[in-house]
Short mmCIF file of C-alpha atoms in Angstrom, two decimals:
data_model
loop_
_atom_site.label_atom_id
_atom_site.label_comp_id
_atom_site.label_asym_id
_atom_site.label_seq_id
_atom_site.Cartn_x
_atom_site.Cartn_y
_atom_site.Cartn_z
CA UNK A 1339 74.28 23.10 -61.48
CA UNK A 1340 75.13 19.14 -61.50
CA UNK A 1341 78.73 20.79 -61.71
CA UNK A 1342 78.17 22.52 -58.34
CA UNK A 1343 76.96 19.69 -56.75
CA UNK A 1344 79.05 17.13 -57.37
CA UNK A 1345 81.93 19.39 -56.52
CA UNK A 1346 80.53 20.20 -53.01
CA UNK A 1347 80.22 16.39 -52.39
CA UNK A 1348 83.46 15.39 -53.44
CA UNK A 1349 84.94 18.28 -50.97
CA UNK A 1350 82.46 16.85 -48.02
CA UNK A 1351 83.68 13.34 -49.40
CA UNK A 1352 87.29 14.73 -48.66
CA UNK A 1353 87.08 16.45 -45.56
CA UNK A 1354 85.04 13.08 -44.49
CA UNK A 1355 88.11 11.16 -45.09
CA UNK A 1356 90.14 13.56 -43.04
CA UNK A 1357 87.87 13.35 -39.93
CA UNK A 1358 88.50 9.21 -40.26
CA UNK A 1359 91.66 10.01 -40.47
CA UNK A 1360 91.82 12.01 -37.61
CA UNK A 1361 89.39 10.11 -35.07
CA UNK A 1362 91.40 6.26 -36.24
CA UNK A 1363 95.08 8.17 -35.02
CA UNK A 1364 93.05 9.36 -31.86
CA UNK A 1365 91.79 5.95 -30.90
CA UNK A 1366 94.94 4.07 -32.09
CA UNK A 1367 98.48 6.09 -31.44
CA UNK A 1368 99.39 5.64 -27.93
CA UNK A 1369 102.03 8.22 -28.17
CA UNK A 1370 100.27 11.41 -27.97
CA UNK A 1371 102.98 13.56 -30.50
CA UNK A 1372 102.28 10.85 -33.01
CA UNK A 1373 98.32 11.43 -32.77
CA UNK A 1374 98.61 15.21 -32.44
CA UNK A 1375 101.24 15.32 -35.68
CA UNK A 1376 98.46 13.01 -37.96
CA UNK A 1377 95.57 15.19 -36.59
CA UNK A 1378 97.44 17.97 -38.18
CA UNK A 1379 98.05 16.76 -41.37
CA UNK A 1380 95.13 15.33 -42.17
CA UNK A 1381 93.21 18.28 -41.13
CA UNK A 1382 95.89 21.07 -42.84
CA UNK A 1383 96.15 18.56 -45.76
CA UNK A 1384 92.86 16.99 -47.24
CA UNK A 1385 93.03 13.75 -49.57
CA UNK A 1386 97.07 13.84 -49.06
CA UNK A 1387 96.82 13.87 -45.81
CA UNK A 1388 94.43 11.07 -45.39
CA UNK A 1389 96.52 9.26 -47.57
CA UNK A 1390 99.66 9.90 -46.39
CA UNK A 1391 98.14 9.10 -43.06
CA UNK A 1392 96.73 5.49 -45.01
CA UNK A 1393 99.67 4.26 -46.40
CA UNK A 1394 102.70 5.53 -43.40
CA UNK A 1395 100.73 6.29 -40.14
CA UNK A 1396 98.42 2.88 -40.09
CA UNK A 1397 100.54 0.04 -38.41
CA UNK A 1398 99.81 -2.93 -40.05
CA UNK A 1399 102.54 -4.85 -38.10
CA UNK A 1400 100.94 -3.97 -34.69
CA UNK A 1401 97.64 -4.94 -36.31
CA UNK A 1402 99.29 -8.59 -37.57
CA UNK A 1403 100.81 -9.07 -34.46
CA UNK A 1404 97.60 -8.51 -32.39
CA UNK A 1405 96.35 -11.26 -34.09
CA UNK A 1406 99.14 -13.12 -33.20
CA UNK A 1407 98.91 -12.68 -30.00
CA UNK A 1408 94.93 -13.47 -29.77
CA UNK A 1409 96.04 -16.83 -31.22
CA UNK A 1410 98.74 -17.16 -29.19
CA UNK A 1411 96.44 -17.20 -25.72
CA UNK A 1412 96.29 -20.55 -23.92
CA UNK A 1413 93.16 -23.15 -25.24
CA UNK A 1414 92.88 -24.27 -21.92
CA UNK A 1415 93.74 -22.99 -18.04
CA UNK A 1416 97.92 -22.40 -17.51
CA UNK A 1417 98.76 -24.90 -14.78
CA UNK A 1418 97.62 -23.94 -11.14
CA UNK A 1419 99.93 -22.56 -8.74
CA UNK A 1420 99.40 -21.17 -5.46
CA UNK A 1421 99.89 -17.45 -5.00
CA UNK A 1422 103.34 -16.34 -3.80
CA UNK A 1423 101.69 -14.12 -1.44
CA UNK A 1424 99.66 -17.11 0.30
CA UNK A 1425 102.75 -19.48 0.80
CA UNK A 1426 105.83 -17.35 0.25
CA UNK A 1427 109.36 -18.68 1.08
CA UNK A 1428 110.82 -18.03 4.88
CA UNK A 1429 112.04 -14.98 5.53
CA UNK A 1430 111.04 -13.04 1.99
CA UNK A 1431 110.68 -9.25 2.97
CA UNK A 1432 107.22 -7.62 2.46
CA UNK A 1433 108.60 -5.49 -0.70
CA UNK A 1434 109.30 -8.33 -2.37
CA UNK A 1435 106.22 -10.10 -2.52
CA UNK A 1436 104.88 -7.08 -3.59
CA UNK A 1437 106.87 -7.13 -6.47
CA UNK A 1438 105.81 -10.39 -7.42
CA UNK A 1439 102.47 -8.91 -8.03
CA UNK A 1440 103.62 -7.36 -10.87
CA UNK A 1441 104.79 -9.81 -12.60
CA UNK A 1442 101.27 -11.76 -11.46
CA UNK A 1443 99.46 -9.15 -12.79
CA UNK A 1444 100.78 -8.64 -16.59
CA UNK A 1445 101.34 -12.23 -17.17
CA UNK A 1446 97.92 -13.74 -15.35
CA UNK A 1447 100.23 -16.10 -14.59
CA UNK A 1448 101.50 -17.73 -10.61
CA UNK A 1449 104.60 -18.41 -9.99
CA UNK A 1450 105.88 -21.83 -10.15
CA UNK A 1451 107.77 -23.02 -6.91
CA UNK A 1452 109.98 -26.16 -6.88
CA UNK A 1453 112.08 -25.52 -9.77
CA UNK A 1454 116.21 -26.42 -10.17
CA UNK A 1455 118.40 -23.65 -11.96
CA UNK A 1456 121.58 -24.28 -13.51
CA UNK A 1457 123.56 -20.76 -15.16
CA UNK A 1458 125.56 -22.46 -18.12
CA UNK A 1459 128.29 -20.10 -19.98
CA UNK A 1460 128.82 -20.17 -23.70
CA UNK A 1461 127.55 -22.68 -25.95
CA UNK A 1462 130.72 -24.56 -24.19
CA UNK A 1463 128.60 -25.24 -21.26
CA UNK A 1464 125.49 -25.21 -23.09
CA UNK A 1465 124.92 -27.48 -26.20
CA UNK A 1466 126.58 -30.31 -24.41
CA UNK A 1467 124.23 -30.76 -21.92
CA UNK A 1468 121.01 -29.48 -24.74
CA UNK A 1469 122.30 -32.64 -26.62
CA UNK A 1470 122.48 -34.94 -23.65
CA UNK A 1471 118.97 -34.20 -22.67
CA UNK A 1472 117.97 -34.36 -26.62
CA UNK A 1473 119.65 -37.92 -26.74
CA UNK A 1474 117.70 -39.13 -22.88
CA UNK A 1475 114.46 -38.18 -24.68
CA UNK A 1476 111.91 -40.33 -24.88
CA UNK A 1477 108.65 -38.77 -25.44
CA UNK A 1478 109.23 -35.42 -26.80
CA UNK A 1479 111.65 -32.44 -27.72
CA UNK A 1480 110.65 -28.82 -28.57
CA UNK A 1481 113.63 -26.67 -29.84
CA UNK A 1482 112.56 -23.15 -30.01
CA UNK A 1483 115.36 -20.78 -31.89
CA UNK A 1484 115.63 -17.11 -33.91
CA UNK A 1485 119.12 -18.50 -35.73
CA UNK A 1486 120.05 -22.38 -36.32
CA UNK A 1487 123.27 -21.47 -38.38
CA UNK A 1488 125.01 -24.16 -40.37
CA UNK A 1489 128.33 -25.48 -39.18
CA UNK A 1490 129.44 -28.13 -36.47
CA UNK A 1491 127.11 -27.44 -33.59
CA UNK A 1492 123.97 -27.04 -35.95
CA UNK A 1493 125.53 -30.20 -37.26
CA UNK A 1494 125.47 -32.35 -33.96
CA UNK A 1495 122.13 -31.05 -33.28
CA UNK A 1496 120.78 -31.81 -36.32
CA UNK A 1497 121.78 -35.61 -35.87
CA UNK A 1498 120.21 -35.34 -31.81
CA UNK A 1499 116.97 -34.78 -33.41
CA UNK A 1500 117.30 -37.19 -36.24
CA UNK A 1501 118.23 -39.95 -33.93
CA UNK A 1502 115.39 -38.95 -31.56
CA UNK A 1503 113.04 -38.59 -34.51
CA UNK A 1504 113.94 -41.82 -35.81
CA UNK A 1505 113.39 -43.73 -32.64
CA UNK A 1506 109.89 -42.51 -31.53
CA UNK A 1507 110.24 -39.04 -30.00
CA UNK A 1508 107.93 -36.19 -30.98
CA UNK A 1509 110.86 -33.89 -32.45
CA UNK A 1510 109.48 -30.78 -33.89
CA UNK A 1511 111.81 -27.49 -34.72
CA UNK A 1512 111.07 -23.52 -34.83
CA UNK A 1513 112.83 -21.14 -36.58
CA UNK A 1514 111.99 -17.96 -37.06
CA UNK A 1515 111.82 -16.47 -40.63
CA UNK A 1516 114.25 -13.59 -40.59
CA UNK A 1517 116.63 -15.60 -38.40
CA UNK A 1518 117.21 -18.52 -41.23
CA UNK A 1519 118.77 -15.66 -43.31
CA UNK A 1520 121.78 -15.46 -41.48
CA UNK A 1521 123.09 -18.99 -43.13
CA UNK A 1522 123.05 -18.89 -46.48
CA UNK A 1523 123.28 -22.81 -45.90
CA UNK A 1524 119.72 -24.38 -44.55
CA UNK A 1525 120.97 -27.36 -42.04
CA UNK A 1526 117.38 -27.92 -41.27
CA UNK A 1527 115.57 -28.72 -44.22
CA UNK A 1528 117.04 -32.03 -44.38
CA UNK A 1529 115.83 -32.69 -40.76
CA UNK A 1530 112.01 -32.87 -42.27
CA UNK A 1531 113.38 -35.93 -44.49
CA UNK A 1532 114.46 -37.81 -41.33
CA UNK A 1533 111.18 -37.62 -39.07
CA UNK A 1534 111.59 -33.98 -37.47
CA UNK A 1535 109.05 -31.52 -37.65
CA UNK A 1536 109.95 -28.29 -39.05
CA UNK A 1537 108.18 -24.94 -39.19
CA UNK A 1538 109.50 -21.19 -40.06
CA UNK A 1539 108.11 -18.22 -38.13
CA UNK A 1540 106.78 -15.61 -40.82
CA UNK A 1541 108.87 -16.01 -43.27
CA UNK A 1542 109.01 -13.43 -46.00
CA UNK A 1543 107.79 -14.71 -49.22
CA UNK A 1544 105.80 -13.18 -52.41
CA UNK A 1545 103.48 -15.92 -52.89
CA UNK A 1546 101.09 -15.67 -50.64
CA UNK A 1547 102.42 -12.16 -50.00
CA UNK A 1548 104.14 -11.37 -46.17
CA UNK A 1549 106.53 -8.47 -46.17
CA UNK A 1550 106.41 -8.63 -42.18
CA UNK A 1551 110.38 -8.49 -41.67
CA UNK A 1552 109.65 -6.59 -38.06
CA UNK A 1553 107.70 -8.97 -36.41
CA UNK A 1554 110.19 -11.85 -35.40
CA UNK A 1555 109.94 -14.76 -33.04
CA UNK A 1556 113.12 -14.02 -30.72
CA UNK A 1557 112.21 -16.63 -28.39
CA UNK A 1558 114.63 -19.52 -27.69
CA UNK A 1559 113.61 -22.72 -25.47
CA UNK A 1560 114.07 -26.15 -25.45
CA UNK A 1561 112.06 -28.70 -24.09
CA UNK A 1562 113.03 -32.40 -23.48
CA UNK A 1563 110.01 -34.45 -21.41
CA UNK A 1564 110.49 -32.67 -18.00
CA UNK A 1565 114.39 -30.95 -18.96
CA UNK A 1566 114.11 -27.49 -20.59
CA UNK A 1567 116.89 -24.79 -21.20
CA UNK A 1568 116.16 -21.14 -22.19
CA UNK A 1569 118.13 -17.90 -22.36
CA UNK A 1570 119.63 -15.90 -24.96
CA UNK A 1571 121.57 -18.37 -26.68
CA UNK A 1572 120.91 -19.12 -30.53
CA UNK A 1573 122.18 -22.33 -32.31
CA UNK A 1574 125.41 -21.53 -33.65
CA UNK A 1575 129.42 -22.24 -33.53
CA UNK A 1576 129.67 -18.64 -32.89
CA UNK A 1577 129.15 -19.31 -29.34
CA UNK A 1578 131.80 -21.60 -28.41
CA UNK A 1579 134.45 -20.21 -26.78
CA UNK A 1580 137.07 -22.70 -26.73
CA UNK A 1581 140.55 -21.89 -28.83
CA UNK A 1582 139.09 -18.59 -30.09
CA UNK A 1583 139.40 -15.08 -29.48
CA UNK A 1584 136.32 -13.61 -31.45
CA UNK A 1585 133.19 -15.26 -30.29
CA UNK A 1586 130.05 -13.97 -29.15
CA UNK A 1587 129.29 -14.46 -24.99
CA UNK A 1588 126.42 -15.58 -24.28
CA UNK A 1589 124.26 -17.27 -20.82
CA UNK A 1590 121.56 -20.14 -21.08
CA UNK A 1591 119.79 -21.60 -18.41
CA UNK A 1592 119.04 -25.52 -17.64
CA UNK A 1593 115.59 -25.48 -15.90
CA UNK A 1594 114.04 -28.35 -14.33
CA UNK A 1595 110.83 -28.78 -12.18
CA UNK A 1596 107.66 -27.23 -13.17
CA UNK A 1597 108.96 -24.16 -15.03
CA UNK A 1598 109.48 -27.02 -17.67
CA UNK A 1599 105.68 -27.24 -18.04
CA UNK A 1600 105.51 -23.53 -18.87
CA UNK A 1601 108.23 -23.60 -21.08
CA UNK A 1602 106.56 -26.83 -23.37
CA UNK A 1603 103.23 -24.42 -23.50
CA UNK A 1604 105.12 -21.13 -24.61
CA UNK A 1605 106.50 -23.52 -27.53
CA UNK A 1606 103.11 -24.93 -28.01
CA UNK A 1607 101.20 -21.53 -28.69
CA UNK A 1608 104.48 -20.71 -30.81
CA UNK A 1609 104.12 -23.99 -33.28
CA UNK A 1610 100.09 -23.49 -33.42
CA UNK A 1611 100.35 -20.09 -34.34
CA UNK A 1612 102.90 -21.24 -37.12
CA UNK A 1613 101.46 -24.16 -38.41
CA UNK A 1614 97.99 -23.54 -37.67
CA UNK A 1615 97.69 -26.77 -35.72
CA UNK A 1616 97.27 -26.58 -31.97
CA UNK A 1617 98.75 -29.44 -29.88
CA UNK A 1618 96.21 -29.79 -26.58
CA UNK A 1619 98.09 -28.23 -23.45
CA UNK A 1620 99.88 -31.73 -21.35
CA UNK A 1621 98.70 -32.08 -18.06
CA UNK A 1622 101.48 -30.31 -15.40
CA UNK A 1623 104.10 -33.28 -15.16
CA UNK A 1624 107.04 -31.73 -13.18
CA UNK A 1625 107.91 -32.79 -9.91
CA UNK A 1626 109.59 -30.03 -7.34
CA UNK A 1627 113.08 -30.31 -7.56
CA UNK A 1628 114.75 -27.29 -6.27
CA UNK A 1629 114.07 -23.73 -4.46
CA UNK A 1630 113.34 -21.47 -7.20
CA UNK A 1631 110.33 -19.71 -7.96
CA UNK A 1632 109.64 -18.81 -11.97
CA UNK A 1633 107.50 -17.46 -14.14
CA UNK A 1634 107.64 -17.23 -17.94
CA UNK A 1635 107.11 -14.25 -19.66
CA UNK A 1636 105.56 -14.10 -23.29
CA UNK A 1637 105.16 -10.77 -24.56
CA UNK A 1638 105.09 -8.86 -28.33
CA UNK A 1639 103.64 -6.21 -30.02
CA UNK A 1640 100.29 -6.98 -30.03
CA UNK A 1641 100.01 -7.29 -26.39
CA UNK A 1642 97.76 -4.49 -25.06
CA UNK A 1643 100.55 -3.77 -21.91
CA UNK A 1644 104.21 -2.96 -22.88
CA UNK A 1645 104.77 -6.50 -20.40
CA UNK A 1646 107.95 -6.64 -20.55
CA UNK A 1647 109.17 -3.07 -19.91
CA UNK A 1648 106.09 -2.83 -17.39
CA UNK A 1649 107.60 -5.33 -15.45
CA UNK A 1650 111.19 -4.09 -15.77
CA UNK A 1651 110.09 -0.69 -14.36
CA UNK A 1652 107.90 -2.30 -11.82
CA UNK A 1653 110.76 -4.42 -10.57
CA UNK A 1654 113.32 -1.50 -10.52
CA UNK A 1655 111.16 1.08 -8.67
CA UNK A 1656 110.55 -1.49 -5.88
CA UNK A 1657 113.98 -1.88 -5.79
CA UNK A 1658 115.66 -1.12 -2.18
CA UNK A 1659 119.48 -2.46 -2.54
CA UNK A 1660 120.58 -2.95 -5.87
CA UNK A 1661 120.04 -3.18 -9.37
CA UNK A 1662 122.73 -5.03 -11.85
CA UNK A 1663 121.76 -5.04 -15.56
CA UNK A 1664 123.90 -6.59 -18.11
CA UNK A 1665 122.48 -5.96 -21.82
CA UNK A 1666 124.15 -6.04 -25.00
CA UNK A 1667 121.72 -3.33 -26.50
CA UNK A 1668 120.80 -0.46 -23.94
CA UNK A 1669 118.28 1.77 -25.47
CA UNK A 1670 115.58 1.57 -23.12
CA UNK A 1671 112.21 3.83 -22.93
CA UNK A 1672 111.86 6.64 -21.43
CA UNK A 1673 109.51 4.81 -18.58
CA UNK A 1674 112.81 2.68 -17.96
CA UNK A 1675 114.89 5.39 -17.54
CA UNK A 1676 113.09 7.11 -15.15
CA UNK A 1677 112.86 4.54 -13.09
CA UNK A 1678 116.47 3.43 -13.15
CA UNK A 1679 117.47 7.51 -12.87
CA UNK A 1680 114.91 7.45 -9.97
CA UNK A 1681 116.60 4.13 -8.08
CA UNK A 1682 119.77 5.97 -7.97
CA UNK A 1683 118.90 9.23 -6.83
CA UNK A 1684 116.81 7.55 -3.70
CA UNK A 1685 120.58 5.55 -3.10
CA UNK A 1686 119.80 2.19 -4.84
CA UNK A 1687 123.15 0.93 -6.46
CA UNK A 1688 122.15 0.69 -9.73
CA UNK A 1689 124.85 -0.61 -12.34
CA UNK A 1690 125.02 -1.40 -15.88
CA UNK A 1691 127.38 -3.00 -17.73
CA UNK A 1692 127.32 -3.12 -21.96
CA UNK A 1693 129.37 -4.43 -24.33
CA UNK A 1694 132.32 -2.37 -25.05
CA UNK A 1695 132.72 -3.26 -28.83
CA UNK A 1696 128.98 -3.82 -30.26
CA UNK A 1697 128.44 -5.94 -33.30
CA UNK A 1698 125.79 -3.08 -34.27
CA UNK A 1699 127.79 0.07 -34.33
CA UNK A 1700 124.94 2.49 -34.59
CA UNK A 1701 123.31 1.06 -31.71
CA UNK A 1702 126.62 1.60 -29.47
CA UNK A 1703 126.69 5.14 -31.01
CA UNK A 1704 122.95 5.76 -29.73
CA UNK A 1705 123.70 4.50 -26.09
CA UNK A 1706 126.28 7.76 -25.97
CA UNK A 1707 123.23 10.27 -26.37
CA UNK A 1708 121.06 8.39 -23.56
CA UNK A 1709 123.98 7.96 -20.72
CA UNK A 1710 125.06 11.22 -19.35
CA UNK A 1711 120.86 11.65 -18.01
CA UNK A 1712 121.50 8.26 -16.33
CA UNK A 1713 125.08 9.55 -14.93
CA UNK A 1714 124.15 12.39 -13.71
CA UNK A 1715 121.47 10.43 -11.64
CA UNK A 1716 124.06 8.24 -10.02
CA UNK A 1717 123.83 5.02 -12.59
CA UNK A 1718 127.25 3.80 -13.06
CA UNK A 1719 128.02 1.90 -16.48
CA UNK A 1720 130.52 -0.16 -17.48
CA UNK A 1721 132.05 -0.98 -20.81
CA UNK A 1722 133.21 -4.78 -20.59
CA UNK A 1723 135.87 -5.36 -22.94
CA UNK A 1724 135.19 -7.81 -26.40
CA UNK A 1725 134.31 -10.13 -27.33
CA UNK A 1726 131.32 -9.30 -27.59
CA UNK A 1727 128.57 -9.91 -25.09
CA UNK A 1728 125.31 -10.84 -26.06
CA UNK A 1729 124.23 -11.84 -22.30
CA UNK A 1730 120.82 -10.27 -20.79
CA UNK A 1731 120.46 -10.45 -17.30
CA UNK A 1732 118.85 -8.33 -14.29
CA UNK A 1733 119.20 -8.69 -10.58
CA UNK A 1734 117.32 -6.34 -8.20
CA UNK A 1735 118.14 -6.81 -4.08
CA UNK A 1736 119.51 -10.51 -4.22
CA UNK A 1737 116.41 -12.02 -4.72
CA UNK A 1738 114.74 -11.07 -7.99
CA UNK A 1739 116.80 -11.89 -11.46
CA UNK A 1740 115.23 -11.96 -14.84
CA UNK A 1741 116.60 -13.46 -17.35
CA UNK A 1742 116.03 -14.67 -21.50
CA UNK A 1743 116.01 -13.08 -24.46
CA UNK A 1744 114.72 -9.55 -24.82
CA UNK A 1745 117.27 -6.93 -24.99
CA UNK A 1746 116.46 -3.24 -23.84
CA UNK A 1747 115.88 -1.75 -26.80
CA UNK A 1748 113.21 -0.63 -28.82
CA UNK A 1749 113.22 -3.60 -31.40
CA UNK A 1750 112.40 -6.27 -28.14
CA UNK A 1751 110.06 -4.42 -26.55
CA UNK A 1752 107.91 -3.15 -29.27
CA UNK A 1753 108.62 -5.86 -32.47
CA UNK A 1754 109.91 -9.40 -31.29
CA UNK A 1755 108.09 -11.88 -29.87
CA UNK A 1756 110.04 -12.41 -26.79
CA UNK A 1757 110.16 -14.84 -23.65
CA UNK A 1758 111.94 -14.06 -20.39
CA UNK A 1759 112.25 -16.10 -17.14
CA UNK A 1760 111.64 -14.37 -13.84
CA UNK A 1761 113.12 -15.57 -10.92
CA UNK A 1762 112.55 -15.49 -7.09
CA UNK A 1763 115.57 -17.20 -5.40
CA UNK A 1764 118.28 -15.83 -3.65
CA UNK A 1765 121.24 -17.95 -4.19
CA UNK A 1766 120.36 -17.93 -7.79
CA UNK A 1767 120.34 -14.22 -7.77
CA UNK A 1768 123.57 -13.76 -5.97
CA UNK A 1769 125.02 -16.26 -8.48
CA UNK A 1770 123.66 -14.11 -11.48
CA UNK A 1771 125.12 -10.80 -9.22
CA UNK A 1772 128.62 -12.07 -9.03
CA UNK A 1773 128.88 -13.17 -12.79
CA UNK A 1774 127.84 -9.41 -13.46
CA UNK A 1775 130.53 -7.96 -10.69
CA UNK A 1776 133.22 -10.30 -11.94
CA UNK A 1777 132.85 -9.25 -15.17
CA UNK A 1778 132.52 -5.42 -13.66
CA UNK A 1779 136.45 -5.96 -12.18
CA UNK A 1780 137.59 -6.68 -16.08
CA UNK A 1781 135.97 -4.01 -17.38
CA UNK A 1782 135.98 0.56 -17.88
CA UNK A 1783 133.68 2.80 -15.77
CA UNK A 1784 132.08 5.76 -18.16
CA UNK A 1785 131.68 8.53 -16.35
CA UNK A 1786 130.13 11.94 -17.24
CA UNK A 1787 133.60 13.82 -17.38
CA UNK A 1788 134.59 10.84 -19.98
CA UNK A 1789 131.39 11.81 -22.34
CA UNK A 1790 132.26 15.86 -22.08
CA UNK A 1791 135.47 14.52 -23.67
CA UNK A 1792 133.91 13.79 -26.81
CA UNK A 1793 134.22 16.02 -29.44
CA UNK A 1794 131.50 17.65 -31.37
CA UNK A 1795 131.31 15.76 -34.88
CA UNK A 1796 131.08 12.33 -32.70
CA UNK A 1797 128.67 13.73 -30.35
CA UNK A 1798 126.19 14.53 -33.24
CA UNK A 1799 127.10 11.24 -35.18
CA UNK A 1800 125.63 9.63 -31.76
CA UNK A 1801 122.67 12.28 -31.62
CA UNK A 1802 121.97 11.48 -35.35
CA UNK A 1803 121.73 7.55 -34.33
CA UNK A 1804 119.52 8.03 -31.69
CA UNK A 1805 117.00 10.19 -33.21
CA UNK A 1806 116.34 6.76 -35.17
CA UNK A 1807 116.73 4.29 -32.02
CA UNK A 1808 112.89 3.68 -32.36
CA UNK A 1809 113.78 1.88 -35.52
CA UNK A 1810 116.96 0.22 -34.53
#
């Protein structure tokens, strides 16, 4: 009798845990075929399937990185701006300020108007001008990066900080935790003897346990007083250009004006998040220097809107003229397609240009599968010949550009912590336009008759890849 009963509650006990199972995928999954396929198994499957659902289908990473995110949000108001829409620029076409709204909307954020942009190639362009406005410092510099890679330009920038450590200046340095890995050499920890401040973002350790190797800071700023520079460019010789053939291209941006202020609280919410101490906001301290309207961008997995690819799509299916993207990883979602297949067919030139040797092969060999349904639409893509290109850019009608460092692929818009820049400013756009078409006139059109070409072990190799692209 006892027997019987205990029996009967331990299969009410399972088929309990199966209807947990089955009601936490319904609330959490936002893709519908993942919810349906756990619903299943738990159901078809009690005790294994609850715990096959507990230990695979449960994502703790989107879980951690909610609470990032919660602890990422501004302690205080961002800095005031008028609305776009109440005192836009002369001449700015209806369309566009609605597409500012977007933007507006997903970030809670106005854009900032008076800002001074300066496109700088390669770390050749670049660092010099980082390290000049690391050496005019005087009251503090923020330096934001996923890789800070030993040799001769991590070098000179480690002795920037020092000497701006050393005579007063609030130096403190962020690198993220999967990033470090890629020099086996640690330049930085020698900066925290001489004055500099220097925290790692997650880094993976066993004691106290954090396995998180997905959720990475990909963010890279730097903030000197009212000078900042942001883009997609790491800290590394890797990017200099000059007497080499192999180097990686890359595009960073030298922002003055009040974008600065945005910038210096998107590294703020970074280092409190890291090191559990959060610096009070600075009162806005940027005078207008320029034309340019910005906005920064934070966004990462724990974010309850996809922001980033939100905006992308938003941006793209307002689009009237044109739309120039320049990406060194294209796998974007399916929303993102759409809208780019949908720009074309409605006679918006929409162009894309991609690296035509990628330093991640099986990435490349995933693009294949995705670009005859953008060809056959009317997108045109380029292949622009090595060295490799590592630049991320967008321009839509001559007005709009957004630039930083997510890439359009699955790994930026659904694991890294990433910041982007939007822009409103036309001669900045056309700027960003004719870098893209110059490099367009050095490089091969792929075109649906190219891809029939391939032959049938190569076209599954790329199917193979991007069956997986979700995890790339």
């Amino acid at each position: 009798m006892i027997i019987g009963v205990l029996e009967t509650l331990a299969l009410v006990a399972v088929h309990i845990l199966s209807w947990i199972a089955v009601c936490h995928a319904l609330l959490t999954k936002h893709d519908p075929r993942a919810a349906l396929g756990w619903t299943v198994t738990a159901l078809l499957l009690p005790l294994i399937g609850p715990l096959l659902y507990a230990t695979f289908g449960i994502s703790r990473a989107e879980s951690r990185a909610s609470r990032i995110m919660r602890r990422q949000e501004p302690l205080e108001p961002d800095y005031a701006h008028p609305p776009f829409s109440d005192n836009p620029p002369e001449k700015v076409p209806d369309y566009i300020i609605s597409m500012e709204k977007v933007g507006r909307h997903l970030t809670e954020q106005h854009l900032s108007s008076g800002n001074k942009l300066m496109t700088l190639h390669n770390g050749d362009e670049a660092y010099p001008q980082m390290l000049a406005a690391i050496r005019e410092a005087r009251e503090q510099v923020f330096l934001c990066t996923y890789i800070f890679n030993a040799g001769k330009v991590a070098a000179e920038f480690g002795d920037a900080l020092t000497e701006a450590a050393q005579r007063g200046v609030d130096v403190r340095l962020l690198v993220d935790g999967i990033g470090m890995l890629y020099s086996w050499r640690k330049p930085w920890k020698k900066l925290a003897e001489h004055g500099v401040q220097v925290a790692m973002f997650l880094p993976p350790r066993l004691f106290p346990p954090n396995f998180s190797i997905n959720l990475r800071n990909h963010r890279k700023m730097l903030v000197c007083d009212n000078t900042a520079f942001t883009g997609g460019m790491n800290i590394s010789d890797d990017n200099i250009a000059a007497g080499k053939t192999k180097y990686v291209q890359d595009v960073h941006f030298h922002c003055q004006g009040p974008i600065a202020d945005q910038l210096r609280r998107a590294f703020l919410l970074n280092w409190g998040f890291c090191t559990g101490k959060y610096s009070p906001l600075p009162p806005a301290s940027g005078q207008p220097v320029g034309e340019s309207h910005c906005r920064i961008i934070m966004d990462g997995p724990g974010s309850e809107a996809d922001v980033l690819n939100d905006i992308f799509c938003g941006v793209v299916n307002a689009a009237r003229q044109s739309v120039r993207i320049m990406t060194p990883y294209f796998l974007p979602t399916h929303g993102f397609m759409s809208a780019l297949r949908s720009a074309a067919q409605r006679g918006v030139d929409v162009k894309v240009v991609l690296p035509a040797k990628n330093n991640l092969f099986y990435v490349h060999w995933a693009q294949f599968r995705l670009l005859p349904t953008l060809l056959e639409a009317g997108v045109r893509v380029w292949y622009q010949p090595p060295p490799f290109a590592h630049t991320k850019l967008l321009t839509v009608d001559y007005y709009y550009s957004q630039v930083g460092s997510a890439n359009l692929d699955p790994r930026s818009l659904r694991l890294n912590f990433e910041l982007n820049m939007e822009v409103f400013d036309p001669q900045f756009c056309e700027g960003i336009a004719a870098h893209i078409d110059d490099v367009i006139s050095r490089s091969t059109e792929i075109t649906a008759d190219k891809l029939k070409t391939l032959s049938l072990p190569v076209k599954l190799r790329n199917a193979a890849c991007w069956i997986f692209s979700p995890y790339l």
